[in-house]
Amino acid sequence: MPGFEIFGDEERQQVNDVMDTGVLFRYGFDAARKGHWKAKTFETELARRMGVGYAHLCASGTAALATALAACGIGAGDEVIVPPFTFVATIESVLMAGALPVFADIDETLCLSPEGLEAALTPATKAVLPVHMCGAMARIDEIKATCDRKGLLLLEDACQSVGAAYQGKALGSFGKAGCFSFDPVKTITCGEGGAVITDDKAVYTAAHAFADHGHDHIGNDRGAEAHLIIGANHRISELNAAVGLAQLRKLDRILETQRRNKAAIKAAMAGLPRIAFRQLPDTGGDSATFLSFFMPDLESARQAVKALAAAGVDGCFHWFDNNWHYLRKWDHFRGLKAAARLAVEAMPNCPDLGAVSLPASDAIMQRTISMQIKLGWSPQQLEARIEATLKTLKNIL
Ligand SMILES: Cc1ncc(COP(=O)(O)O)c(C=O)c1O
């Protein structure tokens, strides 16, 4: 997820614009900022690029999720269906909203499956929060159809899939709201940042207010603004937004390079026996940040990540065994280990998250390896990587 690989004069110029004015705050100081509105400009360009009516920048993807949940009216006691393969932030944001994460199975898209979703529904289900993992899409049209049929809110965590699309429509734009992350290892980065996108003006207004202490942002006298709701501070700074703006303008170039590099590796690996690739409901819409593939079983997957690292093929992840992205190793969620009592613990029948068992998801994650795709590989480095990958995997298969 390599936005940082191509920092250059464009980012420097945007940051210098801000430094030259001394205005690091995204609101007000109209005269002093000499026409530079980095957060606002980023939002306008992001909304246009994603084909939605509104975008609101936040301090992180996690802040964007918290903001989107609040803006969509998800709170105490609501059930939100989530996948077990994601980053902890998705689950944290649901718990911090006072809602209960209900885990449902993934499929070979590595994302929440429509079947898993159906099986996890209860009368208390309020929202569905699929996560478009590792740069590509869930079966989002089917998930959306289920949500529409059941009257459920659809919210997309597209933090890892900026620029990916399904049938030409941006991931993040299918539901009531979608969230992106621009943290240091994302497709485009601004150090720390995130965004909520939506087509719904009321959701946008609530998100904008929630992320800034409830301010209504009417007029240009901040002290005179009314508070629409109780909010928080999830604001992005102008400095971060400046970097993000330059990166957004490079997004299509980034995607093109990632797709080319991934296609070369995938084509070479296609001849390997007993390896299958992640299912992509729309290959053309893949942002290509990772090449994810399935080894025959857990043992061979464990062997392969070790051997690939030893052969110098860096950035290969076996999520089943690491603490980052899969429920299996998240003992803190399983035990609801929090700094303070959580709202869900006050629910009359607070479920035992430790008892959650998803063998179908386990069976997929045991075999999954995701290989990072970088921008900066020279043709020779790419060739050497392909050669080392093939040699290593052939020895195991
Ligand atoms: C799927 C997913 N959701 C949410 C986040 C949170 O984003 P941030 O790090 O910007 O808070 C991440 C970050 O890795 C992520 O991968």
mmCIF file of C-alpha atoms and ligand atoms in Angstrom:
data_model
loop_
_atom_site.group_PDB
_atom_site.id
_atom_site.type_symbol
_atom_site.label_atom_id
_atom_site.label_comp_id
_atom_site.label_asym_id
_atom_site.label_seq_id
_atom_site.Cartn_x
_atom_site.Cartn_y
_atom_site.Cartn_z
ATOM 1 C CA MET A 1 0.000 0.000 0.000
ATOM 2 C CA PRO A 2 2.540 2.391 -1.255
ATOM 3 C CA GLY A 3 1.529 6.089 -1.476
ATOM 4 C CA PHE A 4 4.592 6.951 0.569
ATOM 5 C CA GLU A 5 6.825 5.428 -2.102
ATOM 6 C CA ILE A 6 6.232 8.373 -4.393
ATOM 7 C CA PHE A 7 6.324 11.436 -2.173
ATOM 8 C CA GLY A 8 7.776 14.261 -4.225
ATOM 9 C CA ASP A 9 7.654 17.940 -5.057
ATOM 10 C CA GLU A 10 3.873 17.834 -5.350
ATOM 11 C CA GLU A 11 3.411 16.965 -1.655
ATOM 12 C CA ARG A 12 6.172 19.410 -0.659
ATOM 13 C CA GLN A 13 4.506 22.265 -2.564
ATOM 14 C CA GLN A 14 1.118 21.595 -0.952
ATOM 15 C CA VAL A 15 2.673 21.531 2.536
ATOM 16 C CA ASN A 16 4.665 24.695 1.829
ATOM 17 C CA ASP A 17 1.459 26.495 0.834
ATOM 18 C CA VAL A 18 0.141 25.783 4.316
ATOM 19 C CA MET A 19 3.380 26.609 6.109
ATOM 20 C CA ASP A 20 3.616 29.908 4.254
ATOM 21 C CA THR A 21 0.256 30.977 5.644
ATOM 22 C CA GLY A 22 0.735 29.585 9.162
ATOM 23 C CA VAL A 23 -2.899 28.424 9.132
ATOM 24 C CA LEU A 24 -2.911 24.757 10.120
ATOM 25 C CA PHE A 25 -6.608 24.720 11.025
ATOM 26 C CA ARG A 26 -9.136 23.713 8.402
ATOM 27 C CA TYR A 27 -11.742 26.267 9.417
ATOM 28 C CA GLY A 28 -11.701 30.083 9.467
ATOM 29 C CA PHE A 29 -8.731 32.460 9.274
ATOM 30 C CA ASP A 30 -10.064 33.381 5.843
ATOM 31 C CA ALA A 31 -7.749 36.284 5.135
ATOM 32 C CA ALA A 32 -4.575 34.751 6.573
ATOM 33 C CA ARG A 33 -4.856 31.539 4.580
ATOM 34 C CA LYS A 34 -4.417 33.326 1.248
ATOM 35 C CA GLY A 35 -6.920 31.162 -0.557
ATOM 36 C CA HIS A 36 -5.492 27.819 0.593
ATOM 37 C CA TRP A 37 -8.231 25.457 1.786
ATOM 38 C CA LYS A 38 -6.479 22.096 1.623
ATOM 39 C CA ALA A 39 -9.079 20.013 3.498
ATOM 40 C CA LYS A 40 -11.969 21.537 1.564
ATOM 41 C CA THR A 41 -10.223 21.089 -1.769
ATOM 42 C CA PHE A 42 -9.301 17.489 -0.936
ATOM 43 C CA GLU A 43 -12.953 16.820 -0.042
ATOM 44 C CA THR A 44 -14.248 18.332 -3.280
ATOM 45 C CA GLU A 45 -11.781 16.358 -5.409
ATOM 46 C CA LEU A 46 -12.320 13.131 -3.448
ATOM 47 C CA ALA A 47 -16.106 13.345 -3.801
ATOM 48 C CA ARG A 48 -15.713 13.918 -7.532
ATOM 49 C CA ARG A 49 -13.221 11.052 -7.920
ATOM 50 C CA MET A 50 -15.503 8.662 -5.999
ATOM 51 C CA GLY A 51 -18.653 9.805 -7.820
ATOM 52 C CA VAL A 52 -20.508 10.820 -4.671
ATOM 53 C CA GLY A 53 -22.164 13.989 -3.502
ATOM 54 C CA TYR A 54 -20.118 14.541 -0.362
ATOM 55 C CA ALA A 55 -16.836 13.721 1.327
ATOM 56 C CA HIS A 56 -15.760 14.663 4.804
ATOM 57 C CA LEU A 57 -12.149 14.285 5.897
ATOM 58 C CA CYS A 58 -11.281 12.994 9.358
ATOM 59 C CA ALA A 59 -8.127 12.545 11.399
ATOM 60 C CA SER A 60 -7.879 8.827 10.523
ATOM 61 C CA GLY A 61 -9.786 5.932 9.028
ATOM 62 C CA THR A 62 -10.763 4.952 12.550
ATOM 63 C CA ALA A 63 -12.152 8.445 13.140
ATOM 64 C CA ALA A 64 -13.986 8.189 9.820
ATOM 65 C CA LEU A 65 -15.618 4.926 10.927
ATOM 66 C CA ALA A 66 -16.674 6.449 14.267
ATOM 67 C CA THR A 67 -18.030 9.463 12.434
ATOM 68 C CA ALA A 68 -19.889 7.422 9.831
ATOM 69 C CA LEU A 69 -21.486 5.157 12.432
ATOM 70 C CA ALA A 70 -22.663 8.156 14.455
ATOM 71 C CA ALA A 71 -23.851 10.046 11.374
ATOM 72 C CA CYS A 72 -25.871 7.017 10.267
ATOM 73 C CA GLY A 73 -27.512 6.809 13.679
ATOM 74 C CA ILE A 74 -25.855 3.635 14.917
ATOM 75 C CA GLY A 75 -25.443 3.575 18.676
ATOM 76 C CA ALA A 76 -26.232 1.886 21.975
ATOM 77 C CA GLY A 77 -27.506 -1.653 21.709
ATOM 78 C CA ASP A 78 -27.553 -1.825 17.893
ATOM 79 C CA GLU A 79 -26.164 -4.932 16.250
ATOM 80 C CA VAL A 80 -23.710 -4.405 13.413
ATOM 81 C CA ILE A 81 -22.646 -7.335 11.250
ATOM 82 C CA VAL A 82 -18.895 -7.398 10.641
ATOM 83 C CA PRO A 83 -16.389 -9.824 9.105
ATOM 84 C CA PRO A 84 -13.678 -11.515 11.193
ATOM 85 C CA PHE A 85 -11.001 -10.554 8.630
ATOM 86 C CA THR A 86 -10.379 -6.827 8.936
ATOM 87 C CA PHE A 87 -8.239 -4.439 10.950
ATOM 88 C CA VAL A 88 -9.144 -4.062 14.639
ATOM 89 C CA ALA A 89 -10.351 -0.493 13.970
ATOM 90 C CA THR A 90 -13.563 -1.750 12.349
ATOM 91 C CA ILE A 91 -14.539 -3.632 15.493
ATOM 92 C CA GLU A 92 -13.293 -0.936 17.857
ATOM 93 C CA SER A 93 -15.436 1.665 16.136
ATOM 94 C CA VAL A 94 -18.564 -0.456 16.525
ATOM 95 C CA LEU A 95 -17.864 -1.089 20.213
ATOM 96 C CA MET A 96 -16.997 2.563 20.867
ATOM 97 C CA ALA A 97 -20.316 3.553 19.284
ATOM 98 C CA GLY A 98 -21.975 1.435 21.974
ATOM 99 C CA ALA A 99 -23.053 -1.117 19.395
ATOM 100 C CA LEU A 100 -22.433 -4.844 19.272
ATOM 101 C CA PRO A 101 -20.254 -6.362 16.542
ATOM 102 C CA VAL A 102 -21.785 -9.585 15.250
ATOM 103 C CA PHE A 103 -19.231 -11.632 13.351
ATOM 104 C CA ALA A 104 -20.264 -13.305 10.097
ATOM 105 C CA ASP A 105 -18.331 -15.528 7.698
ATOM 106 C CA ILE A 106 -16.181 -14.391 4.810
ATOM 107 C CA ASP A 107 -15.860 -16.234 1.501
ATOM 108 C CA GLU A 108 -13.046 -16.577 -1.009
ATOM 109 C CA THR A 109 -13.356 -12.870 -1.835
ATOM 110 C CA LEU A 110 -11.738 -12.544 1.651
ATOM 111 C CA CYS A 111 -14.653 -10.270 2.545
ATOM 112 C CA LEU A 112 -18.000 -10.691 4.283
ATOM 113 C CA SER A 113 -20.127 -13.080 2.232
ATOM 114 C CA PRO A 114 -23.827 -12.582 1.451
ATOM 115 C CA GLU A 115 -24.430 -16.090 2.854
ATOM 116 C CA GLY A 116 -22.535 -15.269 6.060
ATOM 117 C CA LEU A 117 -24.544 -12.094 6.377
ATOM 118 C CA GLU A 118 -27.884 -13.920 6.005
ATOM 119 C CA ALA A 119 -26.882 -16.466 8.646
ATOM 120 C CA ALA A 120 -25.908 -13.760 11.154
ATOM 121 C CA LEU A 121 -29.073 -11.654 10.909
ATOM 122 C CA THR A 122 -31.169 -11.220 14.059
ATOM 123 C CA PRO A 123 -34.162 -9.002 14.821
ATOM 124 C CA ALA A 124 -31.704 -6.558 16.438
ATOM 125 C CA THR A 125 -29.499 -6.198 13.333
ATOM 126 C CA LYS A 126 -29.329 -2.551 12.445
ATOM 127 C CA ALA A 127 -26.393 -2.276 10.084
ATOM 128 C CA VAL A 128 -23.985 -4.258 7.941
ATOM 129 C CA LEU A 129 -20.339 -3.224 7.758
ATOM 130 C CA PRO A 130 -18.488 -5.170 5.072
ATOM 131 C CA VAL A 131 -14.767 -4.503 4.744
ATOM 132 C CA HIS A 132 -13.208 -4.423 1.290
ATOM 133 C CA MET A 133 -9.959 -6.050 2.329
ATOM 134 C CA CYS A 134 -6.554 -5.907 0.719
ATOM 135 C CA GLY A 135 -7.527 -3.610 -2.109
ATOM 136 C CA ALA A 136 -10.546 -5.425 -3.500
ATOM 137 C CA MET A 137 -14.245 -5.943 -3.198
ATOM 138 C CA ALA A 138 -16.799 -7.994 -1.360
ATOM 139 C CA ARG A 139 -19.794 -9.251 -3.382
ATOM 140 C CA ILE A 140 -21.117 -5.806 -2.674
ATOM 141 C CA ASP A 141 -24.094 -5.857 -5.052
ATOM 142 C CA GLU A 142 -25.499 -8.974 -3.356
ATOM 143 C CA ILE A 143 -24.789 -7.565 0.108
ATOM 144 C CA LYS A 144 -26.517 -4.338 -0.851
ATOM 145 C CA ALA A 145 -29.513 -6.263 -2.194
ATOM 146 C CA THR A 146 -29.848 -8.086 1.146
ATOM 147 C CA CYS A 147 -29.587 -4.804 3.073
ATOM 148 C CA ASP A 148 -32.219 -3.174 0.854
ATOM 149 C CA ARG A 149 -34.545 -6.163 1.204
ATOM 150 C CA LYS A 150 -34.189 -6.269 4.995
ATOM 151 C CA GLY A 151 -34.166 -2.507 5.567
ATOM 152 C CA LEU A 152 -30.642 -2.535 7.004
ATOM 153 C CA LEU A 153 -28.098 0.244 6.860
ATOM 154 C CA LEU A 154 -25.108 -0.548 4.689
ATOM 155 C CA LEU A 155 -21.826 1.077 5.658
ATOM 156 C CA GLU A 156 -18.595 0.169 3.870
ATOM 157 C CA ASP A 157 -15.144 0.028 5.373
ATOM 158 C CA ALA A 158 -13.123 0.727 2.245
ATOM 159 C CA CYS A 159 -10.097 1.893 4.231
ATOM 160 C CA GLN A 160 -7.833 -0.553 2.395
ATOM 161 C CA SER A 161 -9.424 -0.091 -1.016
ATOM 162 C CA VAL A 162 -9.164 3.540 -2.034
ATOM 163 C CA GLY A 163 -9.597 3.701 -5.796
ATOM 164 C CA ALA A 164 -11.056 0.205 -6.181
ATOM 165 C CA ALA A 165 -14.421 -0.151 -7.880
ATOM 166 C CA TYR A 166 -17.098 -2.700 -8.610
ATOM 167 C CA GLN A 167 -18.572 -2.466 -12.123
ATOM 168 C CA GLY A 168 -17.176 1.051 -12.411
ATOM 169 C CA LYS A 169 -18.678 2.298 -9.140
ATOM 170 C CA ALA A 170 -16.245 3.243 -6.361
ATOM 171 C CA LEU A 171 -16.063 0.959 -3.350
ATOM 172 C CA GLY A 172 -17.374 2.979 -0.442
ATOM 173 C CA SER A 173 -20.182 4.454 -2.544
ATOM 174 C CA PHE A 174 -22.639 1.545 -2.393
ATOM 175 C CA GLY A 175 -24.056 2.080 1.080
ATOM 176 C CA LYS A 176 -25.302 4.952 3.197
ATOM 177 C CA ALA A 177 -21.674 5.888 3.837
ATOM 178 C CA GLY A 178 -18.198 4.585 3.100
ATOM 179 C CA CYS A 179 -14.889 5.111 4.867
ATOM 180 C CA PHE A 180 -11.319 5.461 3.654
ATOM 181 C CA SER A 181 -7.988 5.569 5.440
ATOM 182 C CA PHE A 182 -4.968 7.595 4.377
ATOM 183 C CA ASP A 183 -2.683 6.301 7.112
ATOM 184 C CA PRO A 184 1.046 5.790 6.431
ATOM 185 C CA VAL A 185 0.679 2.452 4.620
ATOM 186 C CA LYS A 186 -2.396 3.043 2.493
ATOM 187 C CA THR A 187 -2.717 3.401 -1.285
ATOM 188 C CA ILE A 188 -2.576 7.158 -0.845
ATOM 189 C CA THR A 189 -1.425 8.585 2.439
ATOM 190 C CA CYS A 190 -1.336 11.884 4.264
ATOM 191 C CA GLY A 191 0.432 10.577 7.386
ATOM 192 C CA GLU A 192 -2.785 10.215 9.337
ATOM 193 C CA GLY A 193 -6.157 10.845 7.788
ATOM 194 C CA GLY A 194 -9.397 9.320 6.635
ATOM 195 C CA ALA A 195 -12.668 10.209 4.968
ATOM 196 C CA VAL A 196 -16.372 9.518 5.027
ATOM 197 C CA ILE A 197 -18.130 9.606 1.679
ATOM 198 C CA THR A 198 -21.875 9.650 1.142
ATOM 199 C CA ASP A 199 -24.595 10.705 -1.252
ATOM 200 C CA ASP A 200 -26.917 11.590 1.602
ATOM 201 C CA LYS A 201 -26.869 15.256 2.563
ATOM 202 C CA ALA A 202 -28.229 14.602 6.061
ATOM 203 C CA VAL A 203 -25.522 11.986 6.714
ATOM 204 C CA TYR A 204 -22.872 14.409 5.454
ATOM 205 C CA THR A 205 -24.182 17.219 7.663
ATOM 206 C CA ALA A 206 -24.251 14.939 10.702
ATOM 207 C CA ALA A 207 -20.739 13.620 9.918
ATOM 208 C CA HIS A 208 -19.358 17.124 9.491
ATOM 209 C CA ALA A 209 -20.929 18.199 12.791
ATOM 210 C CA PHE A 210 -20.007 15.038 14.727
ATOM 211 C CA ALA A 211 -16.353 15.229 13.694
ATOM 212 C CA ASP A 212 -16.122 18.829 14.937
ATOM 213 C CA HIS A 213 -17.872 18.990 18.337
ATOM 214 C CA GLY A 214 -21.300 19.285 16.754
ATOM 215 C CA HIS A 215 -20.623 22.619 15.031
ATOM 216 C CA ASP A 216 -23.126 23.623 12.358
ATOM 217 C CA HIS A 217 -20.440 25.384 10.267
ATOM 218 C CA ILE A 218 -22.817 28.161 9.286
ATOM 219 C CA GLY A 219 -21.242 31.558 8.753
ATOM 220 C CA ASN A 220 -17.608 32.340 9.448
ATOM 221 C CA ASP A 221 -17.684 33.215 13.130
ATOM 222 C CA ARG A 222 -16.836 29.939 14.828
ATOM 223 C CA GLY A 223 -17.735 31.285 18.261
ATOM 224 C CA ALA A 224 -21.232 32.090 17.051
ATOM 225 C CA GLU A 225 -21.901 28.672 15.523
ATOM 226 C CA ALA A 226 -24.650 26.528 17.005
ATOM 227 C CA HIS A 227 -24.115 22.900 18.018
ATOM 228 C CA LEU A 228 -26.338 20.560 16.058
ATOM 229 C CA ILE A 229 -25.409 17.488 18.087
ATOM 230 C CA ILE A 230 -22.920 16.268 20.675
ATOM 231 C CA GLY A 231 -19.750 15.464 18.803
ATOM 232 C CA ALA A 232 -16.046 14.904 19.145
ATOM 233 C CA ASN A 233 -12.830 16.119 17.565
ATOM 234 C CA HIS A 234 -12.069 13.912 14.584
ATOM 235 C CA ARG A 235 -10.730 16.803 12.499
ATOM 236 C CA ILE A 236 -7.878 16.567 10.045
ATOM 237 C CA SER A 237 -5.230 19.307 10.004
ATOM 238 C CA GLU A 238 -4.433 21.378 6.937
ATOM 239 C CA LEU A 239 -0.921 19.908 6.891
ATOM 240 C CA ASN A 240 -2.187 16.362 6.600
ATOM 241 C CA ALA A 241 -4.833 17.382 4.105
ATOM 242 C CA ALA A 242 -2.179 19.114 1.992
ATOM 243 C CA VAL A 243 -0.187 15.885 1.643
ATOM 244 C CA GLY A 244 -3.375 13.941 0.913
ATOM 245 C CA LEU A 245 -4.417 16.339 -1.807
ATOM 246 C CA ALA A 246 -1.165 15.820 -3.681
ATOM 247 C CA GLN A 247 -1.488 12.059 -3.227
ATOM 248 C CA LEU A 248 -5.096 11.955 -4.440
ATOM 249 C CA ARG A 249 -3.959 13.576 -7.656
ATOM 250 C CA LYS A 250 -1.539 10.641 -8.095
ATOM 251 C CA LEU A 251 -4.120 7.946 -7.357
ATOM 252 C CA ASP A 252 -4.766 6.878 -10.936
ATOM 253 C CA ARG A 253 -1.048 6.617 -11.648
ATOM 254 C CA ILE A 254 -0.608 4.529 -8.481
ATOM 255 C CA LEU A 255 -3.435 2.196 -9.489
ATOM 256 C CA GLU A 256 -2.058 1.755 -12.986
ATOM 257 C CA THR A 257 1.387 0.762 -11.678
ATOM 258 C CA GLN A 258 -0.005 -1.576 -9.030
ATOM 259 C CA ARG A 259 -2.247 -3.287 -11.556
ATOM 260 C CA ARG A 260 0.608 -3.767 -14.005
ATOM 261 C CA ASN A 261 2.953 -5.187 -11.350
ATOM 262 C CA LYS A 262 0.288 -7.457 -9.917
ATOM 263 C CA ALA A 263 -0.750 -8.747 -13.343
ATOM 264 C CA ALA A 264 2.842 -9.760 -14.113
ATOM 265 C CA ILE A 265 3.221 -11.751 -10.882
ATOM 266 C CA LYS A 266 -0.222 -13.296 -11.135
ATOM 267 C CA ALA A 267 0.311 -14.413 -14.725
ATOM 268 C CA ALA A 268 3.590 -16.066 -13.760
ATOM 269 C CA MET A 269 2.014 -17.828 -10.775
ATOM 270 C CA ALA A 270 -0.988 -19.041 -12.753
ATOM 271 C CA GLY A 271 1.025 -22.041 -13.919
ATOM 272 C CA LEU A 272 1.733 -23.274 -10.394
ATOM 273 C CA PRO A 273 -0.163 -26.405 -9.455
ATOM 274 C CA ARG A 274 -2.481 -26.481 -6.402
ATOM 275 C CA ILE A 275 -2.523 -22.707 -5.967
ATOM 276 C CA ALA A 276 -5.728 -20.719 -6.349
ATOM 277 C CA PHE A 277 -6.250 -16.983 -6.354
ATOM 278 C CA ARG A 278 -8.590 -14.882 -4.284
ATOM 279 C CA GLN A 279 -11.985 -14.490 -5.949
ATOM 280 C CA LEU A 280 -12.470 -11.037 -7.433
ATOM 281 C CA PRO A 281 -16.086 -10.200 -8.302
ATOM 282 C CA ASP A 282 -14.716 -7.563 -10.702
ATOM 283 C CA THR A 283 -11.089 -8.103 -11.690
ATOM 284 C CA GLY A 284 -10.878 -4.740 -13.429
ATOM 285 C CA GLY A 285 -11.923 -2.880 -10.300
ATOM 286 C CA ASP A 286 -9.236 -4.398 -8.078
ATOM 287 C CA SER A 287 -6.917 -1.673 -6.780
ATOM 288 C CA ALA A 288 -4.187 -4.341 -6.813
ATOM 289 C CA THR A 289 -2.483 -3.429 -3.549
ATOM 290 C CA PHE A 290 -2.057 -7.146 -2.811
ATOM 291 C CA LEU A 291 -1.962 -10.427 -4.662
ATOM 292 C CA SER A 292 -3.794 -12.861 -2.395
ATOM 293 C CA PHE A 293 -3.643 -16.568 -3.085
ATOM 294 C CA PHE A 294 -4.581 -19.842 -1.443
ATOM 295 C CA MET A 295 -2.091 -22.550 -0.613
ATOM 296 C CA PRO A 296 -3.437 -26.119 -0.411
ATOM 297 C CA ASP A 297 -3.551 -26.167 3.409
ATOM 298 C CA LEU A 298 -2.385 -24.543 6.654
ATOM 299 C CA GLU A 299 0.927 -26.366 6.771
ATOM 300 C CA SER A 300 1.961 -25.410 3.241
ATOM 301 C CA ALA A 301 0.872 -21.804 3.839
ATOM 302 C CA ARG A 302 3.045 -21.623 6.964
ATOM 303 C CA GLN A 303 5.949 -23.136 5.080
ATOM 304 C CA ALA A 304 5.473 -20.782 2.127
ATOM 305 C CA VAL A 305 5.532 -17.473 4.062
ATOM 306 C CA LYS A 306 8.705 -18.514 5.842
ATOM 307 C CA ALA A 307 10.376 -19.695 2.655
ATOM 308 C CA LEU A 308 9.306 -16.599 0.679
ATOM 309 C CA ALA A 309 10.775 -14.300 3.353
ATOM 310 C CA ALA A 310 13.988 -16.330 3.382
ATOM 311 C CA ALA A 311 14.176 -16.024 -0.399
ATOM 312 C CA GLY A 312 13.938 -12.231 -0.158
ATOM 313 C CA VAL A 313 10.305 -12.006 -1.295
ATOM 314 C CA ASP A 314 9.234 -9.484 1.311
ATOM 315 C CA GLY A 315 5.730 -8.316 2.259
ATOM 316 C CA CYS A 316 3.971 -11.705 2.277
ATOM 317 C CA PHE A 317 1.391 -12.047 5.044
ATOM 318 C CA HIS A 318 -0.244 -15.138 6.490
ATOM 319 C CA TRP A 319 -3.020 -13.343 8.367
ATOM 320 C CA PHE A 320 -4.192 -16.489 10.157
ATOM 321 C CA ASP A 321 -1.030 -16.527 12.249
ATOM 322 C CA ASN A 322 -0.404 -12.827 12.808
ATOM 323 C CA ASN A 323 -2.093 -10.595 15.366
ATOM 324 C CA TRP A 324 -3.195 -7.898 12.972
ATOM 325 C CA HIS A 325 -6.125 -8.741 10.898
ATOM 326 C CA TYR A 326 -7.978 -11.845 11.963
ATOM 327 C CA LEU A 327 -10.333 -12.485 14.859
ATOM 328 C CA ARG A 328 -8.575 -15.695 15.889
ATOM 329 C CA LYS A 329 -5.765 -13.802 17.628
ATOM 330 C CA TRP A 330 -7.843 -10.950 19.025
ATOM 331 C CA ASP A 331 -8.109 -12.074 22.625
ATOM 332 C CA HIS A 332 -8.860 -8.524 23.768
ATOM 333 C CA PHE A 333 -12.126 -8.517 21.784
ATOM 334 C CA ARG A 334 -12.933 -12.054 22.761
ATOM 335 C CA GLY A 335 -12.609 -11.076 26.431
ATOM 336 C CA LEU A 336 -14.024 -7.539 25.971
ATOM 337 C CA LYS A 337 -10.848 -6.273 27.585
ATOM 338 C CA ALA A 338 -11.290 -2.487 27.612
ATOM 339 C CA ALA A 339 -9.893 0.464 29.530
ATOM 340 C CA ALA A 340 -13.354 1.130 30.916
ATOM 341 C CA ARG A 341 -16.719 -0.624 30.946
ATOM 342 C CA LEU A 342 -18.185 -0.809 27.454
ATOM 343 C CA ALA A 343 -21.786 0.040 26.612
ATOM 344 C CA VAL A 344 -22.347 -3.481 25.264
ATOM 345 C CA GLU A 345 -21.596 -4.875 28.729
ATOM 346 C CA ALA A 346 -24.717 -3.093 29.954
ATOM 347 C CA MET A 347 -26.833 -4.972 27.398
ATOM 348 C CA PRO A 348 -29.218 -7.405 29.124
ATOM 349 C CA ASN A 349 -27.727 -10.382 27.272
ATOM 350 C CA CYS A 350 -24.232 -9.253 26.431
ATOM 351 C CA PRO A 351 -22.970 -12.139 24.288
ATOM 352 C CA ASP A 352 -19.763 -14.027 24.922
ATOM 353 C CA LEU A 353 -17.531 -12.902 22.056
ATOM 354 C CA GLY A 354 -15.018 -15.480 23.220
ATOM 355 C CA ALA A 355 -17.401 -18.183 22.050
ATOM 356 C CA VAL A 356 -17.582 -16.938 18.458
ATOM 357 C CA SER A 357 -16.583 -19.739 16.115
ATOM 358 C CA LEU A 358 -16.318 -19.352 12.343
ATOM 359 C CA PRO A 359 -14.814 -22.559 10.959
ATOM 360 C CA ALA A 360 -15.608 -21.700 7.340
ATOM 361 C CA SER A 361 -13.661 -18.431 7.641
ATOM 362 C CA ASP A 362 -10.847 -20.241 9.462
ATOM 363 C CA ALA A 363 -10.586 -22.735 6.621
ATOM 364 C CA ILE A 364 -10.081 -19.887 4.136
ATOM 365 C CA MET A 365 -7.716 -17.814 6.260
ATOM 366 C CA GLN A 366 -5.541 -20.818 7.096
ATOM 367 C CA ARG A 367 -4.609 -21.105 3.415
ATOM 368 C CA THR A 368 -4.446 -17.402 2.507
ATOM 369 C CA ILE A 369 -1.245 -15.542 1.774
ATOM 370 C CA SER A 370 -1.328 -11.900 0.664
ATOM 371 C CA MET A 371 1.654 -10.547 -1.197
ATOM 372 C CA GLN A 372 2.164 -6.801 -1.133
ATOM 373 C CA ILE A 373 2.475 -4.997 -4.474
ATOM 374 C CA LYS A 374 4.873 -2.078 -4.619
ATOM 375 C CA LEU A 375 5.200 0.852 -7.014
ATOM 376 C CA GLY A 376 8.929 1.251 -7.001
ATOM 377 C CA TRP A 377 10.039 -2.112 -8.400
ATOM 378 C CA SER A 378 12.246 -1.777 -11.451
ATOM 379 C CA PRO A 379 11.560 -4.263 -14.291
ATOM 380 C CA GLN A 380 14.633 -6.204 -13.111
ATOM 381 C CA GLN A 381 13.461 -6.278 -9.493
ATOM 382 C CA LEU A 382 10.019 -7.436 -10.582
ATOM 383 C CA GLU A 383 11.545 -10.160 -12.713
ATOM 384 C CA ALA A 384 13.803 -11.295 -9.851
ATOM 385 C CA ARG A 385 10.839 -11.330 -7.497
ATOM 386 C CA ILE A 386 8.805 -13.458 -9.879
ATOM 387 C CA GLU A 387 11.663 -15.877 -10.299
ATOM 388 C CA ALA A 388 12.230 -16.193 -6.537
ATOM 389 C CA THR A 389 8.497 -16.618 -5.892
ATOM 390 C CA LEU A 390 8.102 -19.380 -8.459
ATOM 391 C CA LYS A 391 11.218 -21.232 -7.334
ATOM 392 C CA THR A 392 10.197 -21.058 -3.662
ATOM 393 C CA LEU A 393 6.610 -22.141 -4.171
ATOM 394 C CA LYS A 394 7.518 -24.949 -6.578
ATOM 395 C CA ASN A 395 9.673 -26.460 -3.821
ATOM 396 C CA ILE A 396 6.671 -26.586 -1.492
ATOM 397 C CA LEU A 397 3.888 -27.613 -3.839
HETATM 398 C C1 LIG B 1 -9.870 -2.268 7.140
HETATM 399 C C2 LIG B 1 -9.406 -1.087 7.928
HETATM 400 N N1 LIG B 1 -10.301 -0.335 8.578
HETATM 401 C C3 LIG B 1 -9.923 0.733 9.289
HETATM 402 C C4 LIG B 1 -8.606 1.111 9.386
HETATM 403 C C5 LIG B 1 -8.228 2.269 10.242
HETATM 404 O O1 LIG B 1 -7.581 3.284 9.536
HETATM 405 P P1 LIG B 1 -6.573 4.263 10.286
HETATM 406 O O2 LIG B 1 -5.275 3.554 10.491
HETATM 407 O O3 LIG B 1 -6.425 5.407 9.323
HETATM 408 O O4 LIG B 1 -7.215 4.680 11.543
HETATM 409 C C6 LIG B 1 -7.631 0.351 8.741
HETATM 410 C C7 LIG B 1 -6.197 0.681 8.844
HETATM 411 O O5 LIG B 1 -5.330 -0.135 8.674
HETATM 412 C C8 LIG B 1 -8.042 -0.780 7.994
HETATM 413 O O6 LIG B 1 -7.144 -1.550 7.350
#
